[in-house]
Amino acid sequence: MKNLFTFTVIFFAMAQIGFAQGKSYYCPPCNNACDELVFDKPGKCPHCHMTLTDTKTDILNVKKMKIAFYLQDGVEVLDFAGPMEVFSYAGFEVFTVSKTKAPIKSQGILKIIPDYSIEDAPQADILAFFGGNASAASEDIQVTEWIKRQDKSLSYYFSVCTGVFILAKTGYLEGLTVTTFHESIESLRKQYPNLKVLDNVRFVDNGRIITTAGISAGIDGALHLVTKIKGAAMAKHIVEYMEYDKWKPGEGKIMD
Amino acid sequence: MKNLFTFTVIFFAMAQIGFAQGKSYYCPPCNNACDELVFDKPGKCPHCHMTLTDTKTDILNVKKMKIAFYLQDGVEVLDFAGPMEVFSYAGFEVFTVSKTKAPIKSQGILKIIPDYSIEDAPQADILAFFGGNASAASEDIQVTEWIKRQDKSLSYYFSVCTGVFILAKTGYLEGLTVTTFHESIESLRKQYPNLKVLDNVRFVDNGRIITTAGISAGIDGALHLVTKIKGAAMAKHIVEYMEYDKWKPGEGKIMD
């Protein structure tokens, strides 16, 4: 806290100097204290390392994206944890939802208490689905109906691995190009012949609906969605922070 | 279950044919049904895709490694979830331990119920520590004492990100070469001048103690430890399963 206070004092002082001398530069919104700072020279923000811009974003009017992580019992741990890491650093409001509020077990190991059930979960901007026993959720009519109730106010759907089967049940994927876990490509094709299911692709972006390949590919899909919503500088900042220099931007299929 | 039954029947039939004709080939232990199968030709296991060997491993006598994930309140979600995915597919027995059994919150989002407290956690073969509010655990003498009580029967220590600060408090790292989260390199050097702290390295392996860089680097460190314990074929199998083709084996510093 002491460091944060010192940092804030120094940069507010810098802000005043910059403001007095002429042209001002700002940090792109990143949910850190530096969102409020003003600099007198172009360059990188010394706090979050993003490139400064000459346009001030009114952060109070930047909508904080709400993303609901639907976690079924048996959900694959890295499927959701990779995207959770990414979206939380993008400043999204992340919460977990399950069929009920009873604890679930991820990967047969990790005991999780969901924030909400499908009965009381708030409206989200993004719904996210993950693999690992996804068939239980995809065959549950109450889960499908919950997704349909959210649809009208949703900005994006996001699925990792076999989480796509939960989404497919709604019918919203009909006619679209999608992807899934490598061992489930054939079964998705058979079960939903009206989908074009790609293999050997990290993610597929249909505009409103993004589906990714298996397990670790969720990280790349999440970085792609952050790039769409908050720009490449934010995605690059997250990649550097989480030391995921293996990331190759755009390593997926973006549909027209 | 029906598919598993069919699979088992077919492969036990194959096994009998192979056994009758001469030389036999086996799947390396992978905690799947194929561990028990016998094949009549060399090649890949059609179930787990590992290369068959001509040496049968007595899986009943293969010790199942027990790995305790110490999770403090505020633990970084990808720090532990990446290694949890890797170690669970390696067939390790993974369990979670925290100071008490009270639920903790990872990344300020994910509510987790620990399996054990430091009072009742069973003896592990590997102790693993992760970043995200690691200072709370590193400054807790009861946590340090718990680690010391486990030491005598431990095979390995494993830390991701700033989890190394928890380990450093025991004194066991004195004189060793280690690594940590990129933003904590300098503070680790200052706090522990007898450690050689490397930057720009994915992990450092001192034989019994493996430390990794930040957040996503835990995946690579875990794959390295699996390679040491169960061989490169198992690590490669996990990498293919979790679609982490970005993995570069040995992308770390292995000390003599």
mmCIF file of N, CA and C in Angstrom, chain A residues 17-141:
data_model
loop_
_atom_site.group_PDB
_atom_site.id
_atom_site.type_symbol
_atom_site.label_atom_id
_atom_site.label_comp_id
_atom_site.label_asym_id
_atom_site.label_seq_id
_atom_site.Cartn_x
_atom_site.Cartn_y
_atom_site.Cartn_z
ATOM 1 N N ILE A 17 2.664 18.532 -14.014
ATOM 2 C CA ILE A 17 3.717 19.145 -14.838
ATOM 3 C C ILE A 17 3.339 19.036 -16.315
ATOM 4 N N GLY A 18 2.965 17.798 -16.711
ATOM 5 C CA GLY A 18 2.592 17.548 -18.105
ATOM 6 C C GLY A 18 1.438 18.431 -18.540
ATOM 7 N N PHE A 19 0.456 18.543 -17.677
ATOM 8 C CA PHE A 19 -0.753 19.295 -17.985
ATOM 9 C C PHE A 19 -0.430 20.777 -18.198
ATOM 10 N N ALA A 20 0.584 21.259 -17.404
ATOM 11 C CA ALA A 20 0.934 22.679 -17.478
ATOM 12 C C ALA A 20 1.667 23.009 -18.768
ATOM 13 N N GLN A 21 2.413 22.042 -19.335
ATOM 14 C CA GLN A 21 3.307 22.370 -20.429
ATOM 15 C C GLN A 21 2.702 22.257 -21.818
ATOM 16 N N GLY A 22 1.567 21.615 -22.009
ATOM 17 C CA GLY A 22 1.004 21.529 -23.348
ATOM 18 C C GLY A 22 0.344 20.203 -23.595
ATOM 19 N N LYS A 23 0.767 19.525 -24.659
ATOM 20 C CA LYS A 23 0.108 18.290 -25.072
ATOM 21 C C LYS A 23 0.201 17.205 -23.986
ATOM 22 N N SER A 24 -0.873 16.486 -23.836
ATOM 23 C CA SER A 24 -0.915 15.473 -22.777
ATOM 24 C C SER A 24 -1.072 14.071 -23.363
ATOM 25 N N TYR A 25 -0.569 13.096 -22.623
ATOM 26 C CA TYR A 25 -0.631 11.697 -23.044
ATOM 27 C C TYR A 25 -1.226 10.852 -21.921
ATOM 28 N N TYR A 26 -1.926 9.803 -22.337
ATOM 29 C CA TYR A 26 -2.702 9.024 -21.360
ATOM 30 C C TYR A 26 -2.446 7.530 -21.557
ATOM 31 N N CYS A 27 -2.658 6.812 -20.458
ATOM 32 C CA CYS A 27 -2.557 5.350 -20.482
ATOM 33 C C CYS A 27 -3.902 4.783 -20.972
ATOM 34 N N PRO A 28 -3.886 3.797 -21.878
ATOM 35 C CA PRO A 28 -5.168 3.167 -22.232
ATOM 36 C C PRO A 28 -5.777 2.501 -20.989
ATOM 37 N N PRO A 29 -7.078 2.444 -20.882
ATOM 38 C CA PRO A 29 -7.691 1.885 -19.657
ATOM 39 C C PRO A 29 -7.228 0.457 -19.379
ATOM 40 N N CYS A 30 -6.722 0.224 -18.176
ATOM 41 C CA CYS A 30 -6.218 -1.115 -17.824
ATOM 42 C C CYS A 30 -6.589 -1.511 -16.390
ATOM 43 N N ASN A 31 -7.526 -0.756 -15.799
ATOM 44 C CA ASN A 31 -7.980 -1.076 -14.442
ATOM 45 C C ASN A 31 -6.895 -0.946 -13.388
ATOM 46 N N ASN A 32 -5.872 -0.133 -13.651
ATOM 47 C CA ASN A 32 -4.865 0.156 -12.645
ATOM 48 C C ASN A 32 -4.919 1.640 -12.304
ATOM 49 N N ALA A 33 -4.127 2.030 -11.278
ATOM 50 C CA ALA A 33 -4.133 3.432 -10.847
ATOM 51 C C ALA A 33 -3.721 4.361 -11.989
ATOM 52 N N CYS A 34 -2.908 3.847 -12.911
ATOM 53 C CA CYS A 34 -2.406 4.687 -14.001
ATOM 54 C C CYS A 34 -3.492 5.095 -15.000
ATOM 55 N N ASP A 35 -4.654 4.511 -14.914
ATOM 56 C CA ASP A 35 -5.774 4.940 -15.772
ATOM 57 C C ASP A 35 -6.078 6.421 -15.594
ATOM 58 N N GLU A 36 -5.749 6.964 -14.428
ATOM 59 C CA GLU A 36 -6.119 8.341 -14.100
ATOM 60 C C GLU A 36 -4.984 9.337 -14.351
ATOM 61 N N LEU A 37 -3.839 8.857 -14.800
ATOM 62 C CA LEU A 37 -2.660 9.730 -14.898
ATOM 63 C C LEU A 37 -2.574 10.447 -16.237
ATOM 64 N N VAL A 38 -1.857 11.569 -16.225
ATOM 65 C CA VAL A 38 -1.614 12.339 -17.446
ATOM 66 C C VAL A 38 -0.097 12.515 -17.560
ATOM 67 N N PHE A 39 0.450 12.292 -18.747
ATOM 68 C CA PHE A 39 1.902 12.400 -18.962
ATOM 69 C C PHE A 39 2.189 13.532 -19.947
ATOM 70 N N ASP A 40 3.393 14.077 -19.869
ATOM 71 C CA ASP A 40 3.722 15.208 -20.749
ATOM 72 C C ASP A 40 4.506 14.785 -21.982
ATOM 73 N N LYS A 41 4.872 13.518 -22.061
ATOM 74 C CA LYS A 41 5.615 13.024 -23.229
ATOM 75 C C LYS A 41 4.994 11.722 -23.716
ATOM 76 N N PRO A 42 5.111 11.431 -25.030
ATOM 77 C CA PRO A 42 4.653 10.100 -25.485
ATOM 78 C C PRO A 42 5.622 9.031 -24.970
ATOM 79 N N GLY A 43 5.248 7.789 -25.130
ATOM 80 C CA GLY A 43 6.117 6.695 -24.661
ATOM 81 C C GLY A 43 5.297 5.617 -23.999
ATOM 82 N N LYS A 44 5.929 4.907 -23.059
ATOM 83 C CA LYS A 44 5.239 3.808 -22.383
ATOM 84 C C LYS A 44 4.871 4.224 -20.956
ATOM 85 N N CYS A 45 3.757 3.725 -20.483
ATOM 86 C CA CYS A 45 3.379 3.964 -19.091
ATOM 87 C C CYS A 45 4.369 3.199 -18.200
ATOM 88 N N PRO A 46 5.027 3.873 -17.253
ATOM 89 C CA PRO A 46 6.011 3.174 -16.407
ATOM 90 C C PRO A 46 5.361 2.193 -15.436
ATOM 91 N N HIS A 47 4.046 2.266 -15.291
ATOM 92 C CA HIS A 47 3.364 1.340 -14.376
ATOM 93 C C HIS A 47 2.932 0.078 -15.111
ATOM 94 N N CYS A 48 2.113 0.240 -16.171
ATOM 95 C CA CYS A 48 1.556 -0.954 -16.839
ATOM 96 C C CYS A 48 2.266 -1.264 -18.153
ATOM 97 N N HIS A 49 3.181 -0.383 -18.574
ATOM 98 C CA HIS A 49 4.012 -0.593 -19.767
ATOM 99 C C HIS A 49 3.250 -0.523 -21.091
ATOM 100 N N MET A 50 1.984 -0.063 -21.056
ATOM 101 C CA MET A 50 1.266 0.096 -22.322
ATOM 102 C C MET A 50 1.683 1.417 -22.979
ATOM 103 N N THR A 51 1.570 1.467 -24.313
ATOM 104 C CA THR A 51 1.936 2.678 -25.047
ATOM 105 C C THR A 51 0.909 3.770 -24.779
ATOM 106 N N LEU A 52 1.402 4.950 -24.403
ATOM 107 C CA LEU A 52 0.507 6.081 -24.108
ATOM 108 C C LEU A 52 -0.151 6.581 -25.397
ATOM 109 N N THR A 53 -1.341 7.131 -25.251
ATOM 110 C CA THR A 53 -2.040 7.696 -26.409
ATOM 111 C C THR A 53 -2.305 9.176 -26.122
ATOM 112 N N ASP A 54 -2.663 9.929 -27.173
ATOM 113 C CA ASP A 54 -2.971 11.346 -26.938
ATOM 114 C C ASP A 54 -4.478 11.561 -26.777
ATOM 115 N N THR A 55 -5.202 10.466 -26.631
ATOM 116 C CA THR A 55 -6.653 10.567 -26.452
ATOM 117 C C THR A 55 -7.032 10.031 -25.079
ATOM 118 N N LYS A 56 -7.681 10.859 -24.312
ATOM 119 C CA LYS A 56 -8.108 10.443 -22.979
ATOM 120 C C LYS A 56 -9.408 9.629 -23.077
ATOM 121 N N THR A 57 -9.391 8.460 -22.482
ATOM 122 C CA THR A 57 -10.606 7.661 -22.430
ATOM 123 C C THR A 57 -11.317 7.955 -21.116
ATOM 124 N N ASP A 58 -12.590 8.231 -21.208
ATOM 125 C CA ASP A 58 -13.359 8.487 -19.987
ATOM 126 C C ASP A 58 -13.656 7.145 -19.333
ATOM 127 N N ILE A 59 -12.776 6.745 -18.391
ATOM 128 C CA ILE A 59 -12.896 5.378 -17.855
ATOM 129 C C ILE A 59 -14.183 5.145 -17.080
ATOM 130 N N LEU A 60 -14.767 6.238 -16.596
ATOM 131 C CA LEU A 60 -16.030 6.051 -15.886
ATOM 132 C C LEU A 60 -17.122 5.589 -16.845
ATOM 133 N N ASN A 61 -16.940 5.949 -18.123
ATOM 134 C CA ASN A 61 -17.944 5.557 -19.110
ATOM 135 C C ASN A 61 -17.557 4.316 -19.905
ATOM 136 N N VAL A 62 -16.376 3.738 -19.574
ATOM 137 C CA VAL A 62 -16.010 2.475 -20.213
ATOM 138 C C VAL A 62 -16.744 1.369 -19.468
ATOM 139 N N LYS A 63 -17.565 0.664 -20.199
ATOM 140 C CA LYS A 63 -18.356 -0.390 -19.563
ATOM 141 C C LYS A 63 -17.438 -1.543 -19.155
ATOM 142 N N LYS A 64 -17.550 -1.991 -17.925
ATOM 143 C CA LYS A 64 -16.776 -3.138 -17.465
ATOM 144 C C LYS A 64 -17.490 -4.407 -17.927
ATOM 145 N N MET A 65 -16.843 -5.182 -18.780
ATOM 146 C CA MET A 65 -17.498 -6.379 -19.320
ATOM 147 C C MET A 65 -17.710 -7.410 -18.210
ATOM 148 N N LYS A 66 -18.914 -7.946 -18.165
ATOM 149 C CA LYS A 66 -19.205 -9.017 -17.198
ATOM 150 C C LYS A 66 -19.160 -10.356 -17.919
ATOM 151 N N ILE A 67 -18.326 -11.246 -17.429
ATOM 152 C CA ILE A 67 -18.233 -12.563 -18.075
ATOM 153 C C ILE A 67 -18.574 -13.667 -17.081
ATOM 154 N N ALA A 68 -19.579 -14.455 -17.449
ATOM 155 C CA ALA A 68 -20.013 -15.579 -16.607
ATOM 156 C C ALA A 68 -19.299 -16.842 -17.065
ATOM 157 N N PHE A 69 -18.548 -17.469 -16.148
ATOM 158 C CA PHE A 69 -17.899 -18.753 -16.419
ATOM 159 C C PHE A 69 -18.851 -19.844 -15.942
ATOM 160 N N TYR A 70 -19.473 -20.559 -16.878
ATOM 161 C CA TYR A 70 -20.318 -21.682 -16.469
ATOM 162 C C TYR A 70 -19.411 -22.887 -16.177
ATOM 163 N N LEU A 71 -19.402 -23.334 -14.917
ATOM 164 C CA LEU A 71 -18.542 -24.462 -14.519
ATOM 165 C C LEU A 71 -19.400 -25.647 -14.079
ATOM 166 N N GLN A 72 -19.381 -26.704 -14.864
ATOM 167 C CA GLN A 72 -20.089 -27.931 -14.482
ATOM 168 C C GLN A 72 -19.183 -28.809 -13.624
ATOM 169 N N ASP A 73 -19.795 -29.695 -12.863
ATOM 170 C CA ASP A 73 -19.005 -30.660 -12.093
ATOM 171 C C ASP A 73 -18.146 -31.463 -13.074
ATOM 172 N N GLY A 74 -16.855 -31.565 -12.797
ATOM 173 C CA GLY A 74 -15.952 -32.299 -13.689
ATOM 174 C C GLY A 74 -15.266 -31.412 -14.715
ATOM 175 N N VAL A 75 -15.484 -30.097 -14.638
ATOM 176 C CA VAL A 75 -14.881 -29.178 -15.626
ATOM 177 C C VAL A 75 -13.346 -29.285 -15.580
ATOM 178 N N GLU A 76 -12.745 -29.229 -16.756
ATOM 179 C CA GLU A 76 -11.280 -29.334 -16.903
ATOM 180 C C GLU A 76 -10.620 -28.084 -16.337
ATOM 181 N N VAL A 77 -9.610 -28.274 -15.480
ATOM 182 C CA VAL A 77 -9.096 -27.127 -14.719
ATOM 183 C C VAL A 77 -8.415 -26.063 -15.585
ATOM 184 N N LEU A 78 -7.588 -26.489 -16.548
ATOM 185 C CA LEU A 78 -6.892 -25.479 -17.357
ATOM 186 C C LEU A 78 -7.828 -24.836 -18.387
ATOM 187 N N ASP A 79 -8.868 -25.571 -18.796
ATOM 188 C CA ASP A 79 -9.861 -25.015 -19.733
ATOM 189 C C ASP A 79 -10.369 -23.651 -19.275
ATOM 190 N N PHE A 80 -10.706 -23.571 -17.979
ATOM 191 C CA PHE A 80 -11.288 -22.306 -17.499
ATOM 192 C C PHE A 80 -10.248 -21.400 -16.838
ATOM 193 N N ALA A 81 -9.198 -21.995 -16.245
ATOM 194 C CA ALA A 81 -8.249 -21.174 -15.477
ATOM 195 C C ALA A 81 -7.404 -20.274 -16.372
ATOM 196 N N GLY A 82 -7.045 -20.766 -17.560
ATOM 197 C CA GLY A 82 -6.284 -19.926 -18.495
ATOM 198 C C GLY A 82 -7.074 -18.676 -18.864
ATOM 199 N N PRO A 83 -8.303 -18.831 -19.399
ATOM 200 C CA PRO A 83 -9.133 -17.659 -19.715
ATOM 201 C C PRO A 83 -9.448 -16.799 -18.484
ATOM 202 N N MET A 84 -9.616 -17.410 -17.307
ATOM 203 C CA MET A 84 -9.889 -16.614 -16.097
ATOM 204 C C MET A 84 -8.728 -15.665 -15.802
ATOM 205 N N GLU A 85 -7.514 -16.176 -15.949
ATOM 206 C CA GLU A 85 -6.316 -15.350 -15.761
ATOM 207 C C GLU A 85 -6.322 -14.176 -16.753
ATOM 208 N N VAL A 86 -6.593 -14.491 -18.002
ATOM 209 C CA VAL A 86 -6.555 -13.469 -19.064
ATOM 210 C C VAL A 86 -7.650 -12.415 -18.858
ATOM 211 N N PHE A 87 -8.881 -12.856 -18.678
ATOM 212 C CA PHE A 87 -9.999 -11.902 -18.586
ATOM 213 C C PHE A 87 -9.916 -11.058 -17.307
ATOM 214 N N SER A 88 -9.379 -11.633 -16.237
ATOM 215 C CA SER A 88 -9.287 -10.832 -15.013
ATOM 216 C C SER A 88 -8.265 -9.716 -15.181
ATOM 217 N N TYR A 89 -7.159 -9.978 -15.882
ATOM 218 C CA TYR A 89 -6.170 -8.914 -16.128
ATOM 219 C C TYR A 89 -6.647 -7.910 -17.169
ATOM 220 N N ALA A 90 -7.627 -8.303 -17.966
ATOM 221 C CA ALA A 90 -8.209 -7.349 -18.925
ATOM 222 C C ALA A 90 -9.201 -6.423 -18.222
ATOM 223 N N GLY A 91 -9.409 -6.665 -16.931
ATOM 224 C CA GLY A 91 -10.313 -5.808 -16.168
ATOM 225 C C GLY A 91 -11.768 -6.199 -16.292
ATOM 226 N N PHE A 92 -12.029 -7.395 -16.819
ATOM 227 C CA PHE A 92 -13.420 -7.856 -16.910
ATOM 228 C C PHE A 92 -13.885 -8.286 -15.515
ATOM 229 N N GLU A 93 -15.181 -8.193 -15.296
ATOM 230 C CA GLU A 93 -15.745 -8.730 -14.054
ATOM 231 C C GLU A 93 -16.076 -10.197 -14.306
ATOM 232 N N VAL A 94 -15.307 -11.081 -13.677
ATOM 233 C CA VAL A 94 -15.472 -12.523 -13.906
ATOM 234 C C VAL A 94 -16.220 -13.133 -12.735
ATOM 235 N N PHE A 95 -17.267 -13.898 -13.021
ATOM 236 C CA PHE A 95 -17.916 -14.651 -11.942
ATOM 237 C C PHE A 95 -18.245 -16.056 -12.425
ATOM 238 N N THR A 96 -18.440 -16.965 -11.448
ATOM 239 C CA THR A 96 -18.703 -18.363 -11.795
ATOM 240 C C THR A 96 -20.172 -18.710 -11.552
ATOM 241 N N VAL A 97 -20.680 -19.541 -12.424
ATOM 242 C CA VAL A 97 -22.078 -19.986 -12.362
ATOM 243 C C VAL A 97 -22.081 -21.496 -12.537
ATOM 244 N N SER A 98 -22.941 -22.196 -11.780
ATOM 245 C CA SER A 98 -23.120 -23.614 -12.036
ATOM 246 C C SER A 98 -24.625 -23.929 -11.972
ATOM 247 N N LYS A 99 -24.961 -25.172 -12.187
ATOM 248 C CA LYS A 99 -26.390 -25.529 -12.180
ATOM 249 C C LYS A 99 -27.012 -25.126 -10.845
ATOM 250 N N THR A 100 -26.315 -25.465 -9.773
ATOM 251 C CA THR A 100 -26.752 -25.058 -8.438
ATOM 252 C C THR A 100 -25.537 -24.432 -7.730
ATOM 253 N N LYS A 101 -25.745 -24.005 -6.500
ATOM 254 C CA LYS A 101 -24.620 -23.426 -5.759
ATOM 255 C C LYS A 101 -23.825 -24.475 -4.982
ATOM 256 N N ALA A 102 -24.185 -25.737 -5.139
ATOM 257 C CA ALA A 102 -23.443 -26.797 -4.439
ATOM 258 C C ALA A 102 -22.013 -26.852 -4.962
ATOM 259 N N PRO A 103 -21.038 -27.135 -4.097
ATOM 260 C CA PRO A 103 -19.651 -27.223 -4.574
ATOM 261 C C PRO A 103 -19.503 -28.244 -5.703
ATOM 262 N N ILE A 104 -18.646 -27.937 -6.637
ATOM 263 C CA ILE A 104 -18.324 -28.872 -7.730
ATOM 264 C C ILE A 104 -16.854 -29.256 -7.617
ATOM 265 N N LYS A 105 -16.452 -30.258 -8.397
ATOM 266 C CA LYS A 105 -15.065 -30.705 -8.376
ATOM 267 C C LYS A 105 -14.516 -30.601 -9.799
ATOM 268 N N SER A 106 -13.461 -29.831 -9.950
ATOM 269 C CA SER A 106 -12.815 -29.694 -11.255
ATOM 270 C C SER A 106 -11.698 -30.713 -11.359
ATOM 271 N N GLN A 107 -11.631 -31.391 -12.519
ATOM 272 C CA GLN A 107 -10.550 -32.361 -12.780
ATOM 273 C C GLN A 107 -10.533 -33.497 -11.749
ATOM 274 N N GLY A 108 -11.656 -33.666 -11.045
ATOM 275 C CA GLY A 108 -11.695 -34.689 -9.993
ATOM 276 C C GLY A 108 -10.862 -34.310 -8.788
ATOM 277 N N ILE A 109 -10.373 -33.071 -8.745
ATOM 278 C CA ILE A 109 -9.438 -32.656 -7.690
ATOM 279 C C ILE A 109 -9.915 -31.399 -6.958
ATOM 280 N N LEU A 110 -10.109 -30.325 -7.704
ATOM 281 C CA LEU A 110 -10.269 -28.987 -7.125
ATOM 282 C C LEU A 110 -11.733 -28.710 -6.748
ATOM 283 N N LYS A 111 -11.970 -28.521 -5.440
ATOM 284 C CA LYS A 111 -13.340 -28.253 -4.974
ATOM 285 C C LYS A 111 -13.630 -26.758 -5.085
ATOM 286 N N ILE A 112 -14.684 -26.426 -5.829
ATOM 287 C CA ILE A 112 -15.027 -25.026 -6.121
ATOM 288 C C ILE A 112 -16.444 -24.724 -5.646
ATOM 289 N N ILE A 113 -16.605 -23.555 -5.020
ATOM 290 C CA ILE A 113 -17.950 -23.084 -4.664
ATOM 291 C C ILE A 113 -18.374 -22.071 -5.731
ATOM 292 N N PRO A 114 -19.406 -22.366 -6.524
ATOM 293 C CA PRO A 114 -19.833 -21.407 -7.566
ATOM 294 C C PRO A 114 -20.390 -20.132 -6.927
ATOM 295 N N ASP A 115 -20.182 -18.999 -7.602
ATOM 296 C CA ASP A 115 -20.736 -17.732 -7.107
ATOM 297 C C ASP A 115 -22.262 -17.719 -7.217
ATOM 298 N N TYR A 116 -22.756 -18.271 -8.301
ATOM 299 C CA TYR A 116 -24.199 -18.220 -8.565
ATOM 300 C C TYR A 116 -24.694 -19.554 -9.123
ATOM 301 N N SER A 117 -25.991 -19.756 -8.991
ATOM 302 C CA SER A 117 -26.647 -20.847 -9.720
ATOM 303 C C SER A 117 -27.296 -20.227 -10.965
ATOM 304 N N ILE A 118 -27.811 -21.071 -11.851
ATOM 305 C CA ILE A 118 -28.502 -20.530 -13.034
ATOM 306 C C ILE A 118 -29.807 -19.840 -12.637
ATOM 307 N N GLU A 119 -30.232 -20.017 -11.389
ATOM 308 C CA GLU A 119 -31.452 -19.358 -10.921
ATOM 309 C C GLU A 119 -31.208 -17.899 -10.555
ATOM 310 N N ASP A 120 -30.001 -17.583 -10.052
ATOM 311 C CA ASP A 120 -29.790 -16.216 -9.544
ATOM 312 C C ASP A 120 -28.597 -15.488 -10.173
ATOM 313 N N ALA A 121 -28.000 -16.077 -11.202
ATOM 314 C CA ALA A 121 -26.842 -15.418 -11.843
ATOM 315 C C ALA A 121 -27.285 -14.128 -12.524
ATOM 316 N N PRO A 122 -26.490 -13.054 -12.352
ATOM 317 C CA PRO A 122 -26.848 -11.806 -13.036
ATOM 318 C C PRO A 122 -26.628 -11.913 -14.548
ATOM 319 N N GLN A 123 -27.275 -11.040 -15.277
ATOM 320 C CA GLN A 123 -27.077 -10.982 -16.731
ATOM 321 C C GLN A 123 -25.605 -10.675 -17.020
ATOM 322 N N ALA A 124 -25.007 -11.441 -17.924
ATOM 323 C CA ALA A 124 -23.611 -11.216 -18.308
ATOM 324 C C ALA A 124 -23.545 -10.567 -19.689
ATOM 325 N N ASP A 125 -22.357 -10.061 -20.019
ATOM 326 C CA ASP A 125 -22.098 -9.593 -21.385
ATOM 327 C C ASP A 125 -21.520 -10.717 -22.235
ATOM 328 N N ILE A 126 -20.810 -11.628 -21.544
ATOM 329 C CA ILE A 126 -20.190 -12.774 -22.226
ATOM 330 C C ILE A 126 -20.517 -14.037 -21.434
ATOM 331 N N LEU A 127 -20.926 -15.089 -22.141
ATOM 332 C CA LEU A 127 -21.088 -16.401 -21.497
ATOM 333 C C LEU A 127 -19.958 -17.291 -21.976
ATOM 334 N N ALA A 128 -19.315 -17.984 -21.020
ATOM 335 C CA ALA A 128 -18.172 -18.838 -21.360
ATOM 336 C C ALA A 128 -18.415 -20.267 -20.889
ATOM 337 N N PHE A 129 -18.077 -21.224 -21.757
ATOM 338 C CA PHE A 129 -18.296 -22.654 -21.475
ATOM 339 C C PHE A 129 -17.000 -23.428 -21.701
ATOM 340 N N PHE A 130 -16.836 -24.497 -20.908
ATOM 341 C CA PHE A 130 -15.557 -25.209 -20.903
ATOM 342 C C PHE A 130 -15.784 -26.717 -20.969
ATOM 343 N N GLY A 131 -14.714 -27.440 -21.327
ATOM 344 C CA GLY A 131 -14.789 -28.893 -21.445
ATOM 345 C C GLY A 131 -14.627 -29.596 -20.107
ATOM 346 N N GLY A 132 -14.653 -30.920 -20.174
ATOM 347 C CA GLY A 132 -14.580 -31.727 -18.958
ATOM 348 C C GLY A 132 -15.984 -32.040 -18.500
ATOM 349 N N ASN A 133 -16.466 -33.210 -18.866
ATOM 350 C CA ASN A 133 -17.837 -33.600 -18.525
ATOM 351 C C ASN A 133 -18.868 -32.593 -19.057
ATOM 352 N N ALA A 134 -18.598 -32.039 -20.215
ATOM 353 C CA ALA A 134 -19.504 -31.043 -20.800
ATOM 354 C C ALA A 134 -20.834 -31.664 -21.214
ATOM 355 N N SER A 135 -20.842 -32.983 -21.440
ATOM 356 C CA SER A 135 -22.075 -33.628 -21.887
ATOM 357 C C SER A 135 -23.192 -33.472 -20.849
ATOM 358 N N ALA A 136 -22.813 -33.494 -19.565
ATOM 359 C CA ALA A 136 -23.837 -33.348 -18.510
ATOM 360 C C ALA A 136 -24.569 -32.013 -18.660
ATOM 361 N N ALA A 137 -23.825 -30.947 -18.931
ATOM 362 C CA ALA A 137 -24.442 -29.625 -19.083
ATOM 363 C C ALA A 137 -25.167 -29.506 -20.423
ATOM 364 N N SER A 138 -24.599 -30.131 -21.466
ATOM 365 C CA SER A 138 -25.207 -29.981 -22.793
ATOM 366 C C SER A 138 -26.547 -30.718 -22.875
ATOM 367 N N GLU A 139 -26.699 -31.744 -22.041
ATOM 368 C CA GLU A 139 -27.954 -32.517 -22.068
ATOM 369 C C GLU A 139 -28.962 -32.030 -21.031
ATOM 370 N N ASP A 140 -28.650 -30.941 -20.375
ATOM 371 C CA ASP A 140 -29.527 -30.430 -19.320
ATOM 372 C C ASP A 140 -30.372 -29.282 -19.879
ATOM 373 N N ILE A 141 -31.634 -29.534 -20.062
ATOM 374 C CA ILE A 141 -32.532 -28.558 -20.701
ATOM 375 C C ILE A 141 -32.598 -27.244 -19.912
#
